[in-house]
Amino acid sequence: MSKTLLLIGGGVEAIPVIKRAKAMQLHAIVADGDTNAPGRQYADAFWIISTYDALAMAKQALAAHHGGHPIHGVLAACADVPLTVAVVAQALGLPGPSIHTGFLTSDKLAMKTCLHEAGVPIPWFAAVTSVDMLHGYVARYGYPLVLKPVDSRGARGVLRLTSDTNLAWAYVYSQQFSPSGHVMVEQFLPGPQISTESILCAGWAETPGCIDRNYVKLEAYAPHMIEDGGEQPTALSSADHAAVCTVAEQAAHALGIYRGTAKGDVVLTKSGPKVIEIAARLSGGWMSTRQIPLATGVDMVGIAIRLALGEDVTRDEAIPKYHKGIAIRYFWPAPGRSNGIKGMYAARAFDGIVQLDVGVKSGDIIPVVTNHTQRAGYVITTGATRDEAVARAEAVVRMVHIDMETA
């Protein structure tokens, strides 16, 4: 009898995870609040439950588990729902993050407090409960600062504060993206930003994912903090690379992640690497499902599934077998009404394209870009070198034209 894996999240980025589970001969249950979730068609069973409703998810899982359909593992399928995974795992007695870890990785203020107490290098931070308090921090620390909701995702409500920012507007704007109504401020760290992906198991940790993030559009979309993809292998020196990986793994352990995967955001400052955030899950943005496997040969998804099932993973499996050039870039059309897309046919024949998708149709209304969820599409490319992969990705972005009636 095959084992059953509960995958929380059925979005388009969950599809490779569902397919990998099926290839491993697992019975895949997919849970998502969207009845039309793209991953539904690949699932053996589908539950219509919000990925954020931890209690409803646990109740359904318990009913299935004790009703003749035992569940052997639970995993977030590229969805930022660590608390839901933790509640289900504890209810069923399965491997997974503790509820405390689930909470810490769901609340950025609690996370930062935990990391600070554990001695992990991070930017200074503070809770903000009023506009006057925000003015006080600006007066004390100066610009730039970062204001963010403590419990939002996808860079929603995240702002880089400068002397051009209306602080009263910024506070209200950021607060509206917090389900709890809480926001925080922290130091803006200049320096290279790196996305990490670590595997932690049985007393060891490896970080096969180390992707340099591309923030060339930071000023164009200010005060919103918009990332435009990334590339690997990292351009960091071997010493800096090792330091970034070490601090990401240290932060994961401080948050109680000793078995599973952890996605990190790290900035390399003049005084060394500092952690911005750690997520107790597989990363999104096609990082865990496409970018890291292509660049390193490490089966991030397969390893995460096996860890969720309580199976052993060797350290050698988590060590990169090679370092190939991989890049991802996004499509950011101007706001307005779309008249359709040109250049897709030619672009698909371009050398080095691994994956290309633009989800804009004629007649679609494109809003002003304020967060990462508003990407109109993406392209992933490979190359003999990192630079070649980047050049190919940026050439495709130039080649594909989203014809807009600008607002």
Tab-separated table of C-alpha atoms in Angstrom:
chain	number	residue	atom	x	y	z
A	1	MET	CA	0.000	0.000	0.000
A	2	SER	CA	1.423	3.381	-0.997
A	3	LYS	CA	1.941	6.124	1.564
A	4	THR	CA	-0.225	9.248	1.587
A	5	LEU	CA	1.212	12.758	1.536
A	6	LEU	CA	-0.902	15.802	2.376
A	7	LEU	CA	0.276	18.787	0.336
A	8	ILE	CA	-1.000	22.121	1.611
A	9	GLY	CA	-1.269	24.498	-1.330
A	10	GLY	CA	-2.425	23.814	-4.869
A	11	GLY	CA	-1.146	26.846	-6.745
A	12	VAL	CA	0.700	26.635	-10.037
A	13	GLU	CA	4.061	26.368	-8.261
A	14	ALA	CA	2.750	23.351	-6.355
A	15	ILE	CA	2.379	21.322	-9.551
A	16	PRO	CA	6.031	20.131	-9.678
A	17	VAL	CA	5.748	19.099	-6.006
A	18	ILE	CA	2.565	17.130	-6.658
A	19	LYS	CA	4.113	15.495	-9.722
A	20	ARG	CA	7.241	14.582	-7.742
A	21	ALA	CA	5.109	12.966	-5.041
A	22	LYS	CA	3.251	10.970	-7.676
A	23	ALA	CA	6.549	9.894	-9.252
A	24	MET	CA	7.566	8.600	-5.817
A	25	GLN	CA	4.445	6.381	-5.870
A	26	LEU	CA	2.705	8.414	-3.181
A	27	HIS	CA	-1.017	9.047	-2.850
A	28	ALA	CA	-1.202	12.852	-3.072
A	29	ILE	CA	-3.910	14.777	-1.230
A	30	VAL	CA	-3.872	18.477	-2.138
A	31	ALA	CA	-5.626	21.069	0.044
A	32	ASP	CA	-6.391	24.607	-1.112
A	33	GLY	CA	-9.179	27.127	-0.589
A	34	ASP	CA	-9.393	27.798	-4.329
A	35	THR	CA	-11.779	25.305	-5.960
A	36	ASN	CA	-9.997	25.973	-9.269
A	37	ALA	CA	-6.476	25.582	-7.915
A	38	PRO	CA	-4.147	24.546	-10.785
A	39	GLY	CA	-2.766	21.633	-8.771
A	40	ARG	CA	-6.178	20.063	-8.340
A	41	GLN	CA	-6.057	18.163	-11.626
A	42	TYR	CA	-2.856	16.374	-10.584
A	43	ALA	CA	-4.067	15.310	-7.125
A	44	ASP	CA	-5.456	11.930	-6.111
A	45	ALA	CA	-7.783	13.766	-3.728
A	46	PHE	CA	-8.573	17.446	-3.235
A	47	TRP	CA	-9.767	19.212	-0.106
A	48	ILE	CA	-11.348	22.674	-0.385
A	49	ILE	CA	-9.911	24.262	2.750
A	50	SER	CA	-8.066	27.552	3.151
A	51	THR	CA	-4.347	26.926	3.534
A	52	TYR	CA	-4.378	29.434	6.424
A	53	ASP	CA	-7.152	27.668	8.371
A	54	ALA	CA	-4.963	25.432	10.505
A	55	LEU	CA	-7.769	24.079	12.701
A	56	ALA	CA	-10.049	23.160	9.785
A	57	MET	CA	-7.115	21.506	8.033
A	58	ALA	CA	-6.215	19.499	11.131
A	59	LYS	CA	-9.842	18.466	11.658
A	60	GLN	CA	-10.125	17.179	8.088
A	61	ALA	CA	-6.757	15.422	8.339
A	62	LEU	CA	-7.732	13.720	11.598
A	63	ALA	CA	-11.023	12.551	10.110
A	64	ALA	CA	-9.222	11.014	7.141
A	65	HIS	CA	-6.375	9.612	9.222
A	66	HIS	CA	-8.667	7.803	11.657
A	67	GLY	CA	-11.304	7.009	9.053
A	68	GLY	CA	-9.318	4.410	7.165
A	69	HIS	CA	-7.131	6.724	5.083
A	70	PRO	CA	-3.950	7.233	7.136
A	71	ILE	CA	-1.733	10.196	6.282
A	72	HIS	CA	2.015	9.594	6.466
A	73	GLY	CA	3.369	13.098	5.888
A	74	VAL	CA	2.368	16.745	5.534
A	75	LEU	CA	4.208	19.393	3.525
A	76	ALA	CA	3.606	22.955	2.344
A	77	ALA	CA	3.730	22.909	-1.467
A	78	CYS	CA	5.576	26.202	-2.054
A	79	ALA	CA	3.031	27.930	0.203
A	80	ASP	CA	3.993	30.090	3.180
A	81	VAL	CA	1.812	28.320	5.751
A	82	PRO	CA	4.199	26.917	8.383
A	83	LEU	CA	1.686	27.199	11.223
A	84	THR	CA	-0.894	25.133	9.326
A	85	VAL	CA	1.704	22.446	8.604
A	86	ALA	CA	2.789	22.467	12.259
A	87	VAL	CA	-0.754	22.102	13.608
A	88	VAL	CA	-1.553	19.219	11.254
A	89	ALA	CA	1.769	17.480	11.958
A	90	GLN	CA	1.258	17.700	15.715
A	91	ALA	CA	-2.366	16.536	15.485
A	92	LEU	CA	-1.344	13.447	13.519
A	93	GLY	CA	1.970	12.799	15.264
A	94	LEU	CA	3.920	13.315	12.032
A	95	PRO	CA	7.342	14.856	11.356
A	96	GLY	CA	7.187	18.600	10.896
A	97	PRO	CA	7.845	21.940	12.566
A	98	SER	CA	6.654	22.451	16.113
A	99	ILE	CA	3.742	24.807	16.657
A	100	HIS	CA	6.187	27.222	18.282
A	101	THR	CA	8.387	27.146	15.181
A	102	GLY	CA	5.296	27.544	13.016
A	103	PHE	CA	4.373	30.677	14.952
A	104	LEU	CA	7.895	32.129	14.876
A	105	THR	CA	8.137	31.712	11.104
A	106	SER	CA	4.667	33.239	10.617
A	107	ASP	CA	5.307	36.403	12.614
A	108	LYS	CA	8.314	38.481	11.547
A	109	LEU	CA	8.490	40.403	14.815
A	110	ALA	CA	8.526	37.209	16.888
A	111	MET	CA	11.073	35.753	14.475
A	112	LYS	CA	13.415	38.707	14.804
A	113	THR	CA	13.106	38.638	18.591
A	114	CYS	CA	14.010	34.949	18.655
A	115	LEU	CA	16.981	35.408	16.316
A	116	HIS	CA	18.261	38.375	18.324
A	117	GLU	CA	18.092	36.400	21.567
A	118	ALA	CA	19.966	33.515	19.914
A	119	GLY	CA	22.767	35.823	18.783
A	120	VAL	CA	22.021	35.526	15.075
A	121	PRO	CA	23.198	38.656	13.205
A	122	ILE	CA	20.154	40.652	12.056
A	123	PRO	CA	19.290	44.316	11.399
A	124	TRP	CA	17.960	46.326	14.331
A	125	PHE	CA	14.168	46.205	14.498
A	126	ALA	CA	11.208	47.408	16.525
A	127	ALA	CA	7.438	47.173	16.659
A	128	VAL	CA	5.568	50.269	15.474
A	129	THR	CA	2.162	51.044	16.932
A	130	SER	CA	1.619	54.635	15.768
A	131	VAL	CA	2.727	57.188	13.216
A	132	ASP	CA	4.322	59.206	16.029
A	133	MET	CA	6.397	56.195	16.996
A	134	LEU	CA	7.496	55.778	13.388
A	135	HIS	CA	8.550	59.444	13.284
A	136	GLY	CA	10.537	58.819	16.448
A	137	TYR	CA	12.496	55.944	14.892
A	138	VAL	CA	13.228	58.032	11.811
A	139	ALA	CA	14.509	60.857	14.008
A	140	ARG	CA	16.701	58.430	15.933
A	141	TYR	CA	18.066	56.242	13.127
A	142	GLY	CA	17.598	58.275	9.955
A	143	TYR	CA	16.789	56.997	6.473
A	144	PRO	CA	16.479	54.560	4.799
A	145	LEU	CA	14.378	52.205	6.897
A	146	VAL	CA	12.094	49.303	6.019
A	147	LEU	CA	8.471	49.215	7.180
A	148	LYS	CA	6.586	45.929	6.872
A	149	PRO	CA	3.561	44.014	8.149
A	150	VAL	CA	4.626	41.383	10.663
A	151	ASP	CA	2.483	38.656	9.099
A	152	SER	CA	2.075	39.261	5.383
A	153	ARG	CA	3.637	37.582	2.333
A	154	GLY	CA	4.856	38.304	-1.178
A	155	ALA	CA	6.287	41.726	-0.193
A	156	ARG	CA	2.740	43.040	0.303
A	157	GLY	CA	2.915	46.229	2.335
A	158	VAL	CA	6.728	46.273	2.489
A	159	LEU	CA	8.120	49.788	2.006
A	160	ARG	CA	11.586	51.313	1.922
A	161	LEU	CA	11.247	54.597	3.758
A	162	THR	CA	13.245	57.597	2.533
A	163	SER	CA	12.955	61.351	2.982
A	164	ASP	CA	10.481	61.308	0.066
A	165	THR	CA	8.055	59.000	1.889
A	166	ASN	CA	4.940	60.316	3.612
A	167	LEU	CA	5.197	58.449	6.915
A	168	ALA	CA	1.509	58.797	7.812
A	169	TRP	CA	0.547	57.223	4.494
A	170	ALA	CA	3.228	54.537	4.824
A	171	TYR	CA	2.056	53.446	8.269
A	172	VAL	CA	-1.585	53.091	7.205
A	173	TYR	CA	-0.649	51.455	3.917
A	174	SER	CA	1.607	48.830	5.492
A	175	GLN	CA	-0.802	48.122	8.345
A	176	GLN	CA	-3.659	47.249	5.973
A	177	PHE	CA	-1.695	44.231	4.699
A	178	SER	CA	-1.311	42.732	8.171
A	179	PRO	CA	-4.070	40.294	9.198
A	180	SER	CA	-3.287	41.183	12.823
A	181	GLY	CA	-2.914	44.912	12.130
A	182	HIS	CA	0.707	44.941	13.350
A	183	VAL	CA	3.720	46.455	11.615
A	184	MET	CA	7.411	46.725	12.361
A	185	VAL	CA	10.370	48.813	11.255
A	186	GLU	CA	13.925	47.671	10.696
A	187	GLN	CA	17.240	48.892	9.391
A	188	PHE	CA	17.648	48.841	5.611
A	189	LEU	CA	20.809	46.897	4.899
A	190	PRO	CA	22.862	47.884	1.841
A	191	GLY	CA	24.750	45.092	0.140
A	192	PRO	CA	24.157	41.985	-1.978
A	193	GLN	CA	20.936	40.157	-1.139
A	194	ILE	CA	20.938	36.381	-1.299
A	195	SER	CA	18.164	33.808	-1.215
A	196	THR	CA	19.243	30.621	0.516
A	197	GLU	CA	17.659	27.202	0.733
A	198	SER	CA	18.907	24.836	3.407
A	199	ILE	CA	18.323	21.162	4.136
A	200	LEU	CA	18.504	20.157	7.801
A	201	CYS	CA	18.532	16.576	9.052
A	202	ALA	CA	19.936	14.427	11.860
A	203	GLY	CA	22.483	16.879	13.198
A	204	TRP	CA	23.735	18.223	9.875
A	205	ALA	CA	22.816	21.090	7.581
A	206	GLU	CA	23.651	21.941	3.982
A	207	THR	CA	22.620	24.945	1.904
A	208	PRO	CA	22.596	23.972	-1.780
A	209	GLY	CA	20.542	27.027	-2.705
A	210	CYS	CA	22.419	30.337	-2.816
A	211	ILE	CA	20.904	32.704	-5.385
A	212	ASP	CA	21.933	36.323	-5.875
A	213	ARG	CA	18.781	38.451	-5.932
A	214	ASN	CA	18.317	41.175	-8.531
A	215	TYR	CA	17.086	44.504	-7.154
A	216	VAL	CA	17.906	46.775	-10.088
A	217	LYS	CA	14.266	47.950	-10.094
A	218	LEU	CA	14.372	49.107	-6.478
A	219	GLU	CA	14.270	52.795	-7.370
A	220	ALA	CA	11.831	52.372	-10.258
A	221	TYR	CA	9.129	50.974	-7.963
A	222	ALA	CA	10.004	52.906	-4.792
A	223	PRO	CA	8.890	52.959	-2.067
A	224	HIS	CA	7.769	49.373	-2.784
A	225	MET	CA	10.584	46.814	-2.637
A	226	ILE	CA	10.386	44.823	-5.861
A	227	GLU	CA	12.793	42.018	-6.747
A	228	ASP	CA	13.348	41.145	-10.403
A	229	GLY	CA	14.561	37.557	-10.229
A	230	GLY	CA	18.004	36.251	-9.472
A	231	GLU	CA	20.896	34.181	-10.741
A	232	GLN	CA	23.334	31.481	-9.783
A	233	PRO	CA	25.918	30.338	-9.038
A	234	THR	CA	26.462	33.135	-6.574
A	235	ALA	CA	29.069	35.783	-7.353
A	236	LEU	CA	30.164	35.781	-3.697
A	237	SER	CA	33.693	34.757	-2.795
A	238	SER	CA	34.027	31.266	-1.356
A	239	ALA	CA	34.536	32.745	2.116
A	240	ASP	CA	31.470	35.002	1.888
A	241	HIS	CA	29.421	32.159	0.408
A	242	ALA	CA	30.341	29.919	3.335
A	243	ALA	CA	29.529	32.691	5.826
A	244	VAL	CA	26.081	33.281	4.272
A	245	CYS	CA	25.266	29.559	4.368
A	246	THR	CA	26.448	29.255	7.965
A	247	VAL	CA	24.328	32.158	9.227
A	248	ALA	CA	21.245	30.869	7.360
A	249	GLU	CA	21.648	27.454	8.969
A	250	GLN	CA	22.298	29.038	12.378
A	251	ALA	CA	19.073	31.034	12.039
A	252	ALA	CA	17.068	27.949	11.047
A	253	HIS	CA	18.296	26.099	14.135
A	254	ALA	CA	17.516	29.093	16.348
A	255	LEU	CA	13.913	28.951	15.126
A	256	GLY	CA	13.698	25.238	15.927
A	257	ILE	CA	14.115	23.890	12.388
A	258	TYR	CA	16.241	20.776	12.746
A	259	ARG	CA	14.573	18.549	10.175
A	260	GLY	CA	13.204	19.819	6.892
A	261	THR	CA	13.968	22.723	4.585
A	262	ALA	CA	14.394	26.399	5.369
A	263	LYS	CA	14.331	29.297	2.927
A	264	GLY	CA	16.337	32.353	3.948
A	265	ASP	CA	16.802	35.986	2.926
A	266	VAL	CA	20.284	37.207	3.799
A	267	VAL	CA	22.168	40.452	3.113
A	268	LEU	CA	25.956	40.524	2.970
A	269	THR	CA	26.892	43.760	4.750
A	270	LYS	CA	30.331	45.263	5.319
A	271	SER	CA	30.301	43.657	8.769
A	272	GLY	CA	29.249	40.234	7.485
A	273	PRO	CA	26.000	38.477	6.568
A	274	LYS	CA	22.772	39.372	8.356
A	275	VAL	CA	19.479	37.505	8.240
A	276	ILE	CA	16.311	39.249	7.109
A	277	GLU	CA	13.883	36.306	7.280
A	278	ILE	CA	13.719	32.519	7.459
A	279	ALA	CA	10.768	30.470	6.175
A	280	ALA	CA	10.160	26.909	7.369
A	281	ARG	CA	9.203	25.533	3.956
A	282	LEU	CA	10.211	24.926	0.378
A	283	SER	CA	10.793	28.231	-1.378
A	284	GLY	CA	8.501	29.604	-4.050
A	285	GLY	CA	9.414	31.518	-7.175
A	286	TRP	CA	10.413	28.229	-8.842
A	287	MET	CA	13.558	28.271	-6.701
A	288	SER	CA	13.163	24.870	-5.028
A	289	THR	CA	11.314	23.210	-7.888
A	290	ARG	CA	13.370	24.370	-10.883
A	291	GLN	CA	16.275	26.719	-10.208
A	292	ILE	CA	18.197	24.801	-7.546
A	293	PRO	CA	17.775	21.327	-9.121
A	294	LEU	CA	18.925	22.644	-12.515
A	295	ALA	CA	21.866	24.570	-11.081
A	296	THR	CA	23.124	21.992	-8.595
A	297	GLY	CA	21.576	18.586	-9.264
A	298	VAL	CA	20.086	18.521	-5.748
A	299	ASP	CA	16.535	17.117	-5.612
A	300	MET	CA	15.136	19.704	-3.199
A	301	VAL	CA	11.526	18.602	-3.577
A	302	GLY	CA	12.221	14.885	-3.311
A	303	ILE	CA	14.340	15.440	-0.207
A	304	ALA	CA	11.664	17.618	1.410
A	305	ILE	CA	9.036	14.954	0.746
A	306	ARG	CA	11.178	12.197	2.239
A	307	LEU	CA	11.890	14.266	5.346
A	308	ALA	CA	8.162	14.953	5.744
A	309	LEU	CA	7.543	11.203	5.605
A	310	GLY	CA	10.133	10.587	8.321
A	311	GLU	CA	12.614	8.945	5.967
A	312	ASP	CA	16.377	9.320	6.158
A	313	VAL	CA	18.359	11.562	3.833
A	314	THR	CA	22.130	11.433	3.545
A	315	ARG	CA	24.254	14.551	3.667
A	316	ASP	CA	25.804	13.723	0.296
A	317	GLU	CA	22.374	14.046	-1.321
A	318	ALA	CA	22.187	17.673	-0.181
A	319	ILE	CA	25.600	18.692	-1.534
A	320	PRO	CA	25.639	20.287	-5.025
A	321	LYS	CA	26.960	17.986	-7.733
A	322	TYR	CA	27.801	20.890	-10.040
A	323	HIS	CA	27.200	24.628	-10.437
A	324	LYS	CA	25.480	25.570	-13.685
A	325	GLY	CA	24.375	29.012	-14.793
A	326	ILE	CA	20.662	29.624	-14.107
A	327	ALA	CA	18.746	32.909	-14.164
A	328	ILE	CA	15.149	34.009	-13.687
A	329	ARG	CA	13.622	37.315	-14.719
A	330	TYR	CA	10.054	38.630	-14.428
A	331	PHE	CA	7.735	40.584	-16.697
A	332	TRP	CA	6.496	43.918	-15.323
A	333	PRO	CA	4.220	45.691	-17.833
A	334	ALA	CA	3.125	49.269	-17.328
A	335	PRO	CA	-0.285	49.695	-15.678
A	336	GLY	CA	-3.291	49.813	-17.987
A	337	ARG	CA	-5.282	47.483	-20.237
A	338	SER	CA	-3.548	44.705	-22.141
A	339	ASN	CA	-3.984	44.418	-25.903
A	340	GLY	CA	-2.223	41.057	-25.986
A	341	ILE	CA	1.299	39.678	-26.170
A	342	LYS	CA	3.773	39.759	-29.030
A	343	GLY	CA	7.010	37.828	-29.464
A	344	MET	CA	6.170	34.674	-27.505
A	345	TYR	CA	6.591	32.365	-30.504
A	346	ALA	CA	10.053	33.696	-31.296
A	347	ALA	CA	11.040	33.735	-27.641
A	348	ARG	CA	10.190	30.062	-27.133
A	349	ALA	CA	12.763	29.165	-29.781
A	350	PHE	CA	15.472	31.174	-28.014
A	351	ASP	CA	18.520	29.238	-26.782
A	352	GLY	CA	18.631	28.226	-23.136
A	353	ILE	CA	14.987	28.695	-22.183
A	354	VAL	CA	13.922	26.262	-19.484
A	355	GLN	CA	10.521	27.719	-18.672
A	356	LEU	CA	8.598	30.714	-20.003
A	357	ASP	CA	5.150	31.828	-18.949
A	358	VAL	CA	3.287	35.106	-19.297
A	359	GLY	CA	-0.186	35.043	-17.796
A	360	VAL	CA	-1.612	38.203	-19.352
A	361	LYS	CA	-4.514	38.033	-21.794
A	362	SER	CA	-5.967	40.690	-24.048
A	363	GLY	CA	-8.325	42.866	-22.013
A	364	ASP	CA	-6.641	42.198	-18.656
A	365	ILE	CA	-6.249	45.230	-16.403
A	366	ILE	CA	-2.705	45.545	-15.041
A	367	PRO	CA	-2.402	47.499	-11.774
A	368	VAL	CA	0.477	49.628	-10.575
A	369	VAL	CA	3.156	47.262	-9.246
A	370	THR	CA	3.321	47.259	-5.449
A	371	ASN	CA	4.302	43.658	-4.573
A	372	HIS	CA	5.737	40.438	-5.987
A	373	THR	CA	2.381	38.761	-6.599
A	374	GLN	CA	1.754	41.177	-9.482
A	375	ARG	CA	4.412	39.678	-11.746
A	376	ALA	CA	2.909	39.211	-15.193
A	377	GLY	CA	5.151	36.261	-15.964
A	378	TYR	CA	8.681	34.907	-15.819
A	379	VAL	CA	11.418	33.232	-17.807
A	380	ILE	CA	14.021	30.779	-16.504
A	381	THR	CA	17.154	30.296	-18.571
A	382	THR	CA	20.307	28.257	-18.385
A	383	GLY	CA	23.760	28.907	-19.801
A	384	ALA	CA	27.314	27.671	-19.856
A	385	THR	CA	27.981	30.435	-17.325
A	386	ARG	CA	25.959	32.580	-14.970
A	387	ASP	CA	26.474	35.612	-17.229
A	388	GLU	CA	25.205	33.737	-20.271
A	389	ALA	CA	22.081	32.635	-18.399
A	390	VAL	CA	21.416	36.232	-17.300
A	391	ALA	CA	21.961	37.602	-20.802
A	392	ARG	CA	19.517	35.067	-22.223
A	393	ALA	CA	16.835	35.823	-19.625
A	394	GLU	CA	17.069	39.565	-20.165
A	395	ALA	CA	17.014	39.109	-23.946
A	396	VAL	CA	13.757	37.154	-23.647
A	397	VAL	CA	12.211	39.888	-21.479
A	398	ARG	CA	13.075	42.416	-24.179
A	399	MET	CA	11.767	40.112	-26.920
A	400	VAL	CA	8.346	39.490	-25.376
A	401	HIS	CA	6.191	42.609	-25.579
A	402	ILE	CA	2.974	43.057	-23.602
A	403	ASP	CA	1.075	45.653	-25.622
A	404	MET	CA	-0.573	48.052	-23.172
A	405	GLU	CA	-3.038	50.900	-23.295
A	406	THR	CA	-1.379	52.729	-20.451
A	407	ALA	CA	-3.462	54.342	-17.758
